[in-house]
Tab-separated table of C-alpha atoms in Angstrom:
chain	number	residue	atom	x	y	z
K	838	MET	CA	25.437	19.251	33.758
K	839	THR	CA	22.248	18.667	32.057
K	840	PRO	CA	20.043	20.858	32.135
K	841	LYS	CA	16.970	20.724	34.304
K	842	GLY	CA	14.310	21.212	31.623
K	843	PRO	CA	14.663	21.155	27.611
K	844	TYR	CA	15.766	23.747	25.476
K	845	LEU	CA	13.860	26.027	24.516
K	846	LEU	CA	14.382	27.502	20.567
K	847	ASP	CA	14.494	29.813	19.135
K	848	GLU	CA	12.184	30.845	15.795
K	849	ALA	CA	15.263	31.175	13.521
K	850	SER	CA	15.277	28.185	11.484
K	851	ASP	CA	18.823	28.522	11.358
K	852	SER	CA	19.334	28.532	15.637
K	853	PRO	CA	21.967	26.026	17.204
K	854	PHE	CA	20.788	22.510	18.795
K	855	PRO	CA	22.404	23.053	22.279
K	856	PRO	CA	24.983	19.892	22.018
K	857	ALA	CA	23.218	16.302	22.248
K	858	GLU	CA	24.733	15.444	25.334
K	859	LEU	CA	22.784	17.470	27.373
K	860	ALA	CA	19.459	15.159	26.170
K	861	LEU	CA	17.023	14.698	29.584
K	862	HIS	CA	17.677	11.709	31.437
K	863	GLU	CA	13.504	11.525	32.047
K	864	PRO	CA	11.867	11.610	29.564
K	865	ASP	CA	15.093	9.599	28.507
K	866	GLY	CA	16.569	11.475	25.332
K	867	LEU	CA	14.290	14.958	25.520
K	868	LEU	CA	16.707	17.777	24.749
K	869	ALA	CA	14.572	21.000	22.700
K	870	VAL	CA	11.229	21.973	22.818
K	871	GLY	CA	10.130	24.661	20.098
K	872	GLY	CA	11.325	25.582	16.627
K	873	ASP	CA	9.834	24.646	13.343
K	874	LEU	CA	10.024	21.610	10.579
K	875	SER	CA	11.973	24.067	8.004
K	876	PRO	CA	14.377	21.799	5.819
K	877	ILE	CA	17.588	23.843	6.829
K	878	ARG	CA	16.085	22.894	10.903
K	879	LEU	CA	15.485	19.179	10.201
K	880	LEU	CA	19.471	18.337	9.034
K	881	THR	CA	20.767	20.544	11.343
K	882	ALA	CA	19.297	18.258	13.865
K	883	TYR	CA	19.764	14.831	12.153
K	884	ALA	CA	23.620	16.083	11.303
K	885	GLY	CA	23.980	16.415	15.579
K	886	GLY	CA	22.094	13.560	16.274
K	887	ILE	CA	18.893	14.503	17.340
K	888	PHE	CA	15.621	14.189	15.912
K	889	PRO	CA	11.521	15.008	16.064
K	890	TRP	CA	9.246	13.199	17.483
K	891	PHE	CA	5.801	14.208	19.070
K	892	SER	CA	1.929	14.792	18.581
K	893	ASP	CA	-0.831	16.417	17.621
K	894	GLY	CA	-1.204	18.888	19.984
K	895	GLN	CA	2.055	18.615	21.536
K	896	PRO	CA	4.654	21.441	21.083
K	897	LEU	CA	7.946	20.447	18.393
K	898	LEU	CA	9.909	17.928	20.580
K	899	TRP	CA	13.500	17.051	19.673
K	900	TRP	CA	15.221	13.836	20.794
K	901	SER	CA	18.417	11.998	21.254
K	902	PRO	CA	17.974	9.063	23.960
K	903	ASP	CA	20.987	7.126	25.065
K	904	PRO	CA	21.473	4.170	24.361
K	905	ARG	CA	20.583	4.753	20.464
K	906	MET	CA	18.912	2.410	18.212
K	907	VAL	CA	21.051	0.800	15.065
K	908	PHE	CA	21.612	-1.372	12.546
K	909	ARG	CA	25.260	-2.313	10.425
K	910	THR	CA	23.901	-2.237	7.178
K	911	ASP	CA	25.909	-5.789	7.167
K	912	GLY	CA	23.844	-7.242	10.028
K	913	VAL	CA	19.998	-6.896	9.175
K	914	HIS	CA	18.624	-10.551	10.501
K	915	LEU	CA	15.711	-11.947	8.494
K	916	SER	CA	15.037	-15.794	10.261
K	917	SER	CA	15.256	-18.704	8.163
K	918	ARG	CA	12.241	-19.180	7.927
K	919	PHE	CA	10.932	-16.110	6.662
K	920	ARG	CA	14.259	-16.692	3.904
K	921	ARG	CA	12.540	-19.970	2.590
K	922	ALA	CA	9.675	-18.491	1.907
K	923	LEU	CA	10.509	-15.433	0.646
K	924	ARG	CA	12.774	-17.276	-2.410
K	925	GLY	CA	9.489	-18.121	-3.579
K	926	SER	CA	8.641	-14.658	-4.195
K	927	ASP	CA	7.827	-12.690	-6.839
K	928	TRP	CA	7.393	-9.189	-4.829
K	929	ARG	CA	9.822	-6.297	-6.235
K	930	VAL	CA	12.127	-3.428	-4.656
K	931	ARG	CA	12.432	-0.400	-5.439
K	932	ALA	CA	14.259	2.933	-4.191
K	933	ASP	CA	11.867	6.731	-4.751
K	934	THR	CA	8.902	5.993	-5.984
K	935	ALA	CA	6.220	6.110	-4.085
K	936	PHE	CA	7.632	8.557	-1.210
K	937	PRO	CA	4.680	10.195	0.379
K	938	GLU	CA	2.841	6.420	-0.635
K	939	VAL	CA	5.190	5.197	1.511
K	940	MET	CA	4.884	8.281	4.309
K	941	GLN	CA	0.986	7.853	4.207
K	942	ALA	CA	0.624	3.762	4.712
K	943	CYS	CA	3.779	4.194	7.521
K	944	ALA	CA	0.837	7.050	9.435
K	945	GLN	CA	-1.797	4.574	8.830
K	946	ALA	CA	-0.301	1.744	9.656
K	947	PRO	CA	-1.315	0.356	13.539
K	948	ARG	CA	1.176	0.530	16.322
K	949	PRO	CA	0.792	-1.461	19.262
K	950	GLY	CA	0.596	0.887	23.005
K	951	GLN	CA	0.314	3.932	20.939
K	952	ASP	CA	-3.156	5.734	19.961
K	953	GLY	CA	-2.659	7.827	17.072
K	954	THR	CA	0.017	8.178	15.374
K	955	TRP	CA	3.791	11.064	14.677
K	956	ILE	CA	3.500	11.477	11.118
K	957	THR	CA	1.393	14.611	11.241
K	958	ASP	CA	0.323	16.880	8.160
K	959	ASP	CA	3.040	18.854	9.061
K	960	MET	CA	5.503	16.472	9.081
K	961	LEU	CA	4.164	14.736	6.024
K	962	ALA	CA	4.983	17.877	4.306
K	963	ALA	CA	8.026	18.794	6.046
K	964	TYR	CA	9.278	15.677	4.728
K	965	LEU	CA	8.160	15.647	1.083
K	966	GLN	CA	10.192	19.204	0.952
K	967	LEU	CA	13.279	17.170	2.361
K	968	HIS	CA	12.461	14.282	-0.588
K	969	ARG	CA	12.327	16.562	-3.057
K	970	LEU	CA	15.533	18.286	-2.244
K	971	GLY	CA	17.155	15.289	-2.298
K	972	TYR	CA	17.340	13.975	1.766
K	973	ALA	CA	15.160	11.806	1.717
K	974	HIS	CA	14.246	8.595	0.561
K	975	SER	CA	12.485	5.605	0.338
K	976	VAL	CA	12.459	1.954	-0.373
K	977	GLU	CA	9.115	0.117	-1.934
K	978	VAL	CA	8.372	-3.386	-1.948
K	979	TYR	CA	5.430	-4.507	-4.363
K	980	ASP	CA	3.756	-7.291	-5.228
K	981	GLY	CA	2.357	-6.522	-8.789
K	982	ASP	CA	1.351	-2.687	-8.824
K	983	ALA	CA	0.823	-3.155	-5.010
K	984	LEU	CA	2.368	-1.059	-2.477
K	985	VAL	CA	3.103	-3.948	-0.177
K	986	GLY	CA	5.982	-2.488	2.138
K	987	GLY	CA	8.271	-0.068	2.702
K	988	ILE	CA	10.791	2.433	4.659
K	989	TYR	CA	11.340	5.654	4.562
K	990	GLY	CA	14.519	8.480	5.855
K	991	VAL	CA	16.649	11.030	6.263
K	992	THR	CA	20.753	11.170	4.160
K	993	ILE	CA	23.447	13.173	5.376
K	994	GLY	CA	26.839	12.154	3.987
K	995	ARG	CA	26.864	8.444	4.333
K	996	MET	CA	24.534	8.708	7.308
K	997	PHE	CA	20.750	7.114	6.900
K	998	PHE	CA	18.478	8.223	9.360
K	999	GLY	CA	15.511	6.073	9.975
K	1000	GLU	CA	12.254	7.058	10.384
K	1001	SER	CA	9.545	4.540	9.853
K	1002	MET	CA	8.383	1.387	7.828
K	1003	PHE	CA	5.025	-0.615	7.392
K	1004	SER	CA	4.261	-3.697	6.583
K	1005	GLY	CA	0.597	-3.780	3.596
K	1006	ARG	CA	1.124	-7.741	3.974
K	1007	THR	CA	3.763	-9.451	6.304
K	1008	GLY	CA	6.956	-9.922	5.856
K	1009	GLY	CA	6.846	-6.112	3.960
K	1010	SER	CA	8.589	-3.732	5.511
K	1011	LYS	CA	11.002	-6.461	6.834
K	1012	ILE	CA	11.741	-6.702	2.840
K	1013	ALA	CA	12.676	-3.146	2.808
K	1014	LEU	CA	14.720	-2.891	5.613
K	1015	ALA	CA	16.402	-5.975	4.438
K	1016	ALA	CA	17.409	-4.426	0.634
K	1017	LEU	CA	17.630	-0.986	2.249
K	1018	ALA	CA	21.195	-2.579	4.060
K	1019	ARG	CA	22.585	-4.317	1.536
K	1020	THR	CA	22.295	-1.369	-0.680
K	1021	LEU	CA	23.917	0.406	1.667
K	1022	SER	CA	26.135	-1.389	3.066
K	1023	GLY	CA	27.265	-1.742	-1.457
K	1024	TRP	CA	27.733	1.589	-0.925
K	1025	GLY	CA	30.263	1.461	1.926
K	1026	TRP	CA	27.529	3.032	4.483
K	1027	PRO	CA	27.779	1.476	8.017
K	1028	LEU	CA	25.095	2.791	9.937
K	1029	ILE	CA	20.914	2.305	9.777
K	1030	ASP	CA	19.426	4.981	12.756
K	1031	ALA	CA	16.835	3.515	13.851
K	1032	GLN	CA	16.628	5.466	16.920
K	1033	VAL	CA	14.036	4.218	19.685
K	1034	GLU	CA	14.195	-0.079	20.521
K	1035	ASN	CA	11.644	-2.090	19.854
K	1036	PRO	CA	11.801	-6.056	19.996
K	1037	HIS	CA	10.480	-6.367	16.436
K	1038	LEU	CA	13.690	-4.137	15.752
K	1039	VAL	CA	16.055	-5.647	18.049
K	1040	ARG	CA	14.791	-9.638	16.614
K	1041	MET	CA	15.591	-8.611	13.477
K	1042	GLY	CA	19.472	-7.360	14.698
K	1043	ALA	CA	18.891	-4.131	15.872
K	1044	GLU	CA	22.067	-2.900	18.595
K	1045	ARG	CA	21.996	-0.567	21.252
K	1046	LEU	CA	24.442	1.882	21.288
K	1047	GLU	CA	25.237	4.545	23.696
K	1048	ARG	CA	25.451	8.016	22.580
K	1049	ALA	CA	29.000	9.056	22.708
K	1050	PRO	CA	30.292	6.887	20.401
K	1051	PHE	CA	26.985	6.805	18.609
K	1052	LEU	CA	27.603	10.809	17.814
K	1053	ALA	CA	30.987	10.146	17.610
K	1054	GLN	CA	30.009	8.369	14.258
K	1055	VAL	CA	27.108	10.278	12.870
K	1056	ARG	CA	29.611	13.317	13.129
K	1057	ARG	CA	32.024	11.205	11.356
K	1058	LEU	CA	29.628	10.159	8.612
K	1059	VAL	CA	27.897	13.144	7.750
K	1060	ARG	CA	31.238	15.107	6.785
K	1061	GLU	CA	31.525	12.445	4.324
K	1062	PRO	CA	31.091	13.125	1.107
K	1063	ALA	CA	27.898	11.071	-1.062
K	1064	ASP	CA	25.217	11.931	-3.960
K	1065	VAL	CA	22.401	14.924	-3.241
K	1066	GLY	CA	19.063	13.042	-4.507
K	1067	PRO	CA	16.964	10.756	-6.369
K	1068	TRP	CA	18.312	6.238	-6.022
K	1069	THR	CA	16.047	5.602	-8.339
K	1070	ARG	CA	18.190	4.746	-10.156
K	1071	GLY	CA	21.176	3.894	-8.498
K	1072	PHE	CA	19.311	1.479	-5.966
K	1073	GLY	CA	17.520	0.208	-9.747
K	1074	GLU	CA	15.216	-2.785	-8.907
K	1075	PHE	CA	15.293	-6.144	-8.164
K	1076	PRO	CA	13.205	-9.667	-7.038
K	1077	ALA	CA	12.933	-9.398	-2.906
K	1078	SER	CA	13.768	-13.301	-4.040
K	1079	THR	CA	17.438	-12.528	-4.280
K	1080	LEU	CA	17.867	-10.640	-0.123
K	1081	ALA	CA	17.152	-14.802	0.997
K	1082	GLU	CA	20.612	-15.570	0.098
K	1083	SER	CA	22.529	-11.938	0.659
K	1084	ALA	CA	25.263	-12.224	3.112
K	1085	GLY	CA	24.949	-9.165	4.540
K	1086	VAL	CA	20.830	-9.893	6.512
């Protein structure tokens, strides 16, 4: 039975979350309140289809909305017009060379309808720690030495949980997402969690996935073996223009 209010987490970092199936219908997906942002807490949350989302001055709030927005890694869409422009681009893409800068840029990016950011100082510190442990990664887009776009998220097994992306110049976030999707598809990772719906994600190919099948896939994928550590070498560096012709995007 769905509880009348969110579950209150114990202060111990290894205290369990309730099943994501118990998340509230209103507000959609709110599951738990409290706890901390320790690595074990965050990794336990993501492995259970749960993520933190709160603003300064709020307690820690944990969510598992229904439906969930996801990208199939072979289904990210770039418009024909954008592809044509991309063919002449000299921008380049790499990974895990500027994780703090990507998070900071995401925190500072304006969001329509939002006042402020959920990427608080505590969130920055927590995900930087996950990055140092090899579980959080960024994909960066560069014009020369200038960082012009990026995306970051958390990985467990063969599942990528997207957190945020930004465009310093037009199209930067699209390139970062498309590069991430193409690489993950090549590695045999089928899904990118995009959390909640917005029109930009839908235009790029995000799909609604009901909570039950989403959780089933997450619980399977997080158990699959995958390397933990920096992506810089395995991801490589390549021209953004190559994404214009990629079948998977």
